Backbone as ProteinMPNN parsed JSONL, in Angstrom:
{"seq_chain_A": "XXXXXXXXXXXXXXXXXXXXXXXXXXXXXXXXXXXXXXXXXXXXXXXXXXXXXXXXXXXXXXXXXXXXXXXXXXXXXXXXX", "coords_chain_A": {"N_chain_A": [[7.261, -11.896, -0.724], [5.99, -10.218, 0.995], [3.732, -9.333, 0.135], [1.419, -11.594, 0.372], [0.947, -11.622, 2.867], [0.374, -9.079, 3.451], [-2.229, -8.593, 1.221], [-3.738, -10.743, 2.657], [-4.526, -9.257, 4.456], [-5.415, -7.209, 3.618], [-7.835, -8.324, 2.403], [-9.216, -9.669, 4.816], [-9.225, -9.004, 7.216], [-8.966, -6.087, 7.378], [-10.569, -5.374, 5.454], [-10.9, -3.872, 2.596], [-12.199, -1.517, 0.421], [-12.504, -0.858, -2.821], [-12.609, 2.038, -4.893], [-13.277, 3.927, -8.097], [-10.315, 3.652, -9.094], [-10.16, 3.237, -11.917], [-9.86, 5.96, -12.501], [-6.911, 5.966, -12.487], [-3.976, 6.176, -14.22], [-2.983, 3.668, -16.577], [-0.323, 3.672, -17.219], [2.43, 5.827, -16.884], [3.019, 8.704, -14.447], [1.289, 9.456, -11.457], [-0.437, 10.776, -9.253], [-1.45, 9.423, -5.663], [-3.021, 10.273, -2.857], [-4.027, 10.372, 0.269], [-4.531, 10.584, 4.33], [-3.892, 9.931, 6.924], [-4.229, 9.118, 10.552], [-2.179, 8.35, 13.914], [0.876, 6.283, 13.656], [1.904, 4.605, 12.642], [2.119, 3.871, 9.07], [-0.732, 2.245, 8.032], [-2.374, 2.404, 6.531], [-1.246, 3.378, 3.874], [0.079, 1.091, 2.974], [-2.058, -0.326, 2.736], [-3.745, 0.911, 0.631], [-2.027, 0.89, -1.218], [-1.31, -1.894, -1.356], [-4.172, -2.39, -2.827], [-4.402, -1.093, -4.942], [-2.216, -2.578, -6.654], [-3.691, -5.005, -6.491], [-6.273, -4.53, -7.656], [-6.033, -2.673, -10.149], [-6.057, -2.645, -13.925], [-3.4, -2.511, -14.761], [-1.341, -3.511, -12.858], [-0.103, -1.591, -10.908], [2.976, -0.276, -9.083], [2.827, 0.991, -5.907], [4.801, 3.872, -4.773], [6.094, 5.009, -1.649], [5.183, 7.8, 0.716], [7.203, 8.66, 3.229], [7.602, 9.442, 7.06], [10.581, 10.485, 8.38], [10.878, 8.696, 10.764], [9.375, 6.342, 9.964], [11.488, 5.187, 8.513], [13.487, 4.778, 10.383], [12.677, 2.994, 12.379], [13.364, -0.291, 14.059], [13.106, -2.732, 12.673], [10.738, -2.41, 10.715], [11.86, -0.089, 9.245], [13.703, -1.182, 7.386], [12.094, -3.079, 5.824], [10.315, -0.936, 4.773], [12.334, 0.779, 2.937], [12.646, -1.465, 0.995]], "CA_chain_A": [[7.174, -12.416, 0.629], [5.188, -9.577, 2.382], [2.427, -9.192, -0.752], [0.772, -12.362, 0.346], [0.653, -11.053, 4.185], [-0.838, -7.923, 3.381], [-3.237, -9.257, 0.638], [-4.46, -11.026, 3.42], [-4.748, -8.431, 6.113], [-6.45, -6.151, 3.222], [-9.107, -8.581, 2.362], [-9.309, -10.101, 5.59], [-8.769, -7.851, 8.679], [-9.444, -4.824, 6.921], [-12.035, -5.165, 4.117], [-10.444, -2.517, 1.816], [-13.235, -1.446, -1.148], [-12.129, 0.028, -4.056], [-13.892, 2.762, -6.316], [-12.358, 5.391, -8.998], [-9.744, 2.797, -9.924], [-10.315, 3.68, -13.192], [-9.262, 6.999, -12.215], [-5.437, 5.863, -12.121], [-3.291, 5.809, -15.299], [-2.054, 2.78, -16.592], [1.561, 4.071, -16.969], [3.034, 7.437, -16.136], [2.989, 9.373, -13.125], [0.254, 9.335, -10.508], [-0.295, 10.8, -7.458], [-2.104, 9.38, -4.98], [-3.067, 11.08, -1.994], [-4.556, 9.97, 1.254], [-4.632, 11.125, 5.486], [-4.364, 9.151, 8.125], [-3.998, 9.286, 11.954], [-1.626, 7.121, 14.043], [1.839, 6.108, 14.075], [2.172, 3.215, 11.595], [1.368, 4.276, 7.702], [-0.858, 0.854, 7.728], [-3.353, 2.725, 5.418], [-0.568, 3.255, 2.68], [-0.114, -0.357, 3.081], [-3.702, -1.273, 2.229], [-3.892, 1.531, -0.768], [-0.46, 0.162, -2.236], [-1.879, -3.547, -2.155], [-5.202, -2.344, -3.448], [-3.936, -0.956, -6.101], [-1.642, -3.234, -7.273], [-4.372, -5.815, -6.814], [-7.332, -4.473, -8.453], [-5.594, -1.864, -11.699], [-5.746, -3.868, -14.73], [-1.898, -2.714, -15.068], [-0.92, -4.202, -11.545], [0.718, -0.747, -10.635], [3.179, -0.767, -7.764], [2.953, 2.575, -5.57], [5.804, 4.564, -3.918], [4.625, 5.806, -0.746], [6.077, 8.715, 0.997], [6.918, 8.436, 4.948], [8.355, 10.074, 7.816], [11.478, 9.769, 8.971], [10.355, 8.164, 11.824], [9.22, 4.98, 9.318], [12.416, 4.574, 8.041], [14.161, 4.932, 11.663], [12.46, 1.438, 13.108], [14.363, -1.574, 13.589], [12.297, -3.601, 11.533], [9.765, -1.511, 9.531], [12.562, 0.585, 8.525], [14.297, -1.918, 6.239], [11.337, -3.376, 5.05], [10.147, 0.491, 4.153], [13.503, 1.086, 1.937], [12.403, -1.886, 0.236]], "C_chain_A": [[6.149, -11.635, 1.457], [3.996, -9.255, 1.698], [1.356, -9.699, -0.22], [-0.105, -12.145, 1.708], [-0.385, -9.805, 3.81], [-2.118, -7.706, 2.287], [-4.142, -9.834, 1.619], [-5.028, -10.346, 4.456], [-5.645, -7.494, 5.269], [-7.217, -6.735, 3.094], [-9.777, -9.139, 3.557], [-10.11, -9.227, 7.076], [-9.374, -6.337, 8.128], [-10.579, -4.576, 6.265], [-11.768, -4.426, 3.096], [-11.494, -2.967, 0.393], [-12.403, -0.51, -1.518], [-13.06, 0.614, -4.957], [-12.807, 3.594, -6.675], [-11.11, 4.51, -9.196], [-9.166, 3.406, -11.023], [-9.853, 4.963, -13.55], [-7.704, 7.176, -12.509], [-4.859, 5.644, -13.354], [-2.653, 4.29, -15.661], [-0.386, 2.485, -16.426], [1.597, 5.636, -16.925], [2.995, 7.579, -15.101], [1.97, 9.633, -12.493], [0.576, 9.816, -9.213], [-2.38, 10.634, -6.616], [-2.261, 9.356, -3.613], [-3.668, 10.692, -0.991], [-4.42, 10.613, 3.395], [-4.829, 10.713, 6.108], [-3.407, 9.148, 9.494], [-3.447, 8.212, 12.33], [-0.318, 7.198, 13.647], [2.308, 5.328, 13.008], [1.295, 3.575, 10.098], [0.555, 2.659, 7.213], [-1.787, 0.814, 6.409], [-2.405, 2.933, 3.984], [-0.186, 1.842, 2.363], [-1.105, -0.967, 2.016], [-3.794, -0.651, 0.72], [-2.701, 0.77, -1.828], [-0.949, -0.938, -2.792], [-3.273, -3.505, -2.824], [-4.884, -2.225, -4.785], [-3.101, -1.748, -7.16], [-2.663, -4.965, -7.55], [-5.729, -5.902, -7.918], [-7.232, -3.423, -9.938], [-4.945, -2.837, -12.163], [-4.296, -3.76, -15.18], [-1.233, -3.462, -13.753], [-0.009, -3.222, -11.166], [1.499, -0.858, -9.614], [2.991, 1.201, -7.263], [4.068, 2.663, -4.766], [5.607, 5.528, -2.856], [6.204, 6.889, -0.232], [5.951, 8.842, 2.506], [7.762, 9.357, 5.657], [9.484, 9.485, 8.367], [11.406, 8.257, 10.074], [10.113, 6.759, 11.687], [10.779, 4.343, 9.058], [13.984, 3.847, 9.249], [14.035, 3.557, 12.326], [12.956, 0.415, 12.868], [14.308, -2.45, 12.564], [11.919, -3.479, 10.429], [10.846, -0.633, 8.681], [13.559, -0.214, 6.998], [13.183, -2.574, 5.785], [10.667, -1.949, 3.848], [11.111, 0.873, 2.973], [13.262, 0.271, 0.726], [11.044, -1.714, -0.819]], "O_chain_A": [[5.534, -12.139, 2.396], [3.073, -8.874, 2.417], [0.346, -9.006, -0.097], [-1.315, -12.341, 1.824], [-1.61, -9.733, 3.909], [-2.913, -6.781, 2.455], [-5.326, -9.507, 1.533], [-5.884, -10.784, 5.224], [-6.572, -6.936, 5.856], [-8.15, -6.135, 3.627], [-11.004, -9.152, 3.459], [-11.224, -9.059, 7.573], [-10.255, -5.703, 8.711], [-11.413, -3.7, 6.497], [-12.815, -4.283, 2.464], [-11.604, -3.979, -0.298], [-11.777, 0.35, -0.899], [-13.968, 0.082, -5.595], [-11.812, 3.932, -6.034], [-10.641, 5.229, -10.078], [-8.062, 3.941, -11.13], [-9.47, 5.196, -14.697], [-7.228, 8.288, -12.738], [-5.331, 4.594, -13.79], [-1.796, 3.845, -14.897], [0.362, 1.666, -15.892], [0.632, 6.4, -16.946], [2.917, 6.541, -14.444], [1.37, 10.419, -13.226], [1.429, 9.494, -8.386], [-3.507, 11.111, -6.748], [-1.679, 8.446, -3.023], [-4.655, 10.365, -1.652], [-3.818, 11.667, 3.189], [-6.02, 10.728, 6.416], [-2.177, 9.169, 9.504], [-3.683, 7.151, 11.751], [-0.087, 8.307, 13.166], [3.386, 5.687, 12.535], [0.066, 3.552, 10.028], [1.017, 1.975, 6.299], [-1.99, -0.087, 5.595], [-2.975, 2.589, 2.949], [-0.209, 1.589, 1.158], [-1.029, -1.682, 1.017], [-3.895, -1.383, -0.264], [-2.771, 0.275, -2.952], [-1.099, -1.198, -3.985], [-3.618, -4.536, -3.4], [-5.057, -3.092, -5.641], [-3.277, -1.588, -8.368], [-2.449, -5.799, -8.43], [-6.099, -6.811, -8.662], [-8.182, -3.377, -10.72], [-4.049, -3.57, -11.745], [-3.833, -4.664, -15.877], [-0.301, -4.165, -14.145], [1.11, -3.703, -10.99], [0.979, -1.626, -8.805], [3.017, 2.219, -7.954], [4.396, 1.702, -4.071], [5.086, 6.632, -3.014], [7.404, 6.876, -0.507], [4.871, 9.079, 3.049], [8.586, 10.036, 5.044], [9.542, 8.323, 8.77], [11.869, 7.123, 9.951], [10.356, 5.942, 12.576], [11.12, 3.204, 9.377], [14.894, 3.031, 9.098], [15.023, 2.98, 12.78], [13.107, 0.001, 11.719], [15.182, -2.832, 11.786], [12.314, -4.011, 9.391], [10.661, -0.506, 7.47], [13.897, 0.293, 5.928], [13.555, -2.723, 4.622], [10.588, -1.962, 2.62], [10.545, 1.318, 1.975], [13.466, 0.74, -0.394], [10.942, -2.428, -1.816]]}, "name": "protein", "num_of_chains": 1, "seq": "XXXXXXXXXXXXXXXXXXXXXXXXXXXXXXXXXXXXXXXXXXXXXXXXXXXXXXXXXXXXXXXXXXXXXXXXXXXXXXXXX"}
């Protein structure tokens, strides 16, 4: 349900390019690392659906947030999911 939304907001609204890809394991454990300013993790968002859009395994990622994400009326139960 919310793939299709933020598929659209990454190629759309955002533009998100991808390089080093190739970088990412097909299976096992991965960490991937990123830094961003702001209130709303919208950039783990975009990396999550990148990733799962453009690695030829279709990886999903597990992001890691602040309380604070999980706390919001809304975002917070979507976040758990």
């Amino acid at each position: 349900l919310v793939r299709p939304l933020l598929r659209f907001f990454s190629r759309s609204w955002f533009r998100v390019e991808v390089s080093g890809i190739e970088n990412l394991p097909d299976e096992g454990p991965a960490l991937v690392v990123s830094n961003h300013g702001g209130v709303l993790p919208v950039d783990a968002l975009m990396i999550s659906t990148a990733v799962h859009e453009h690695h030829p395994a279709h990886r999903n990622l597990r992001a890691l947030a602040a309380d604070l994400c999980f706390d919001l009326p809304v975002i917070g139960e979507v976040a758990r999911k």
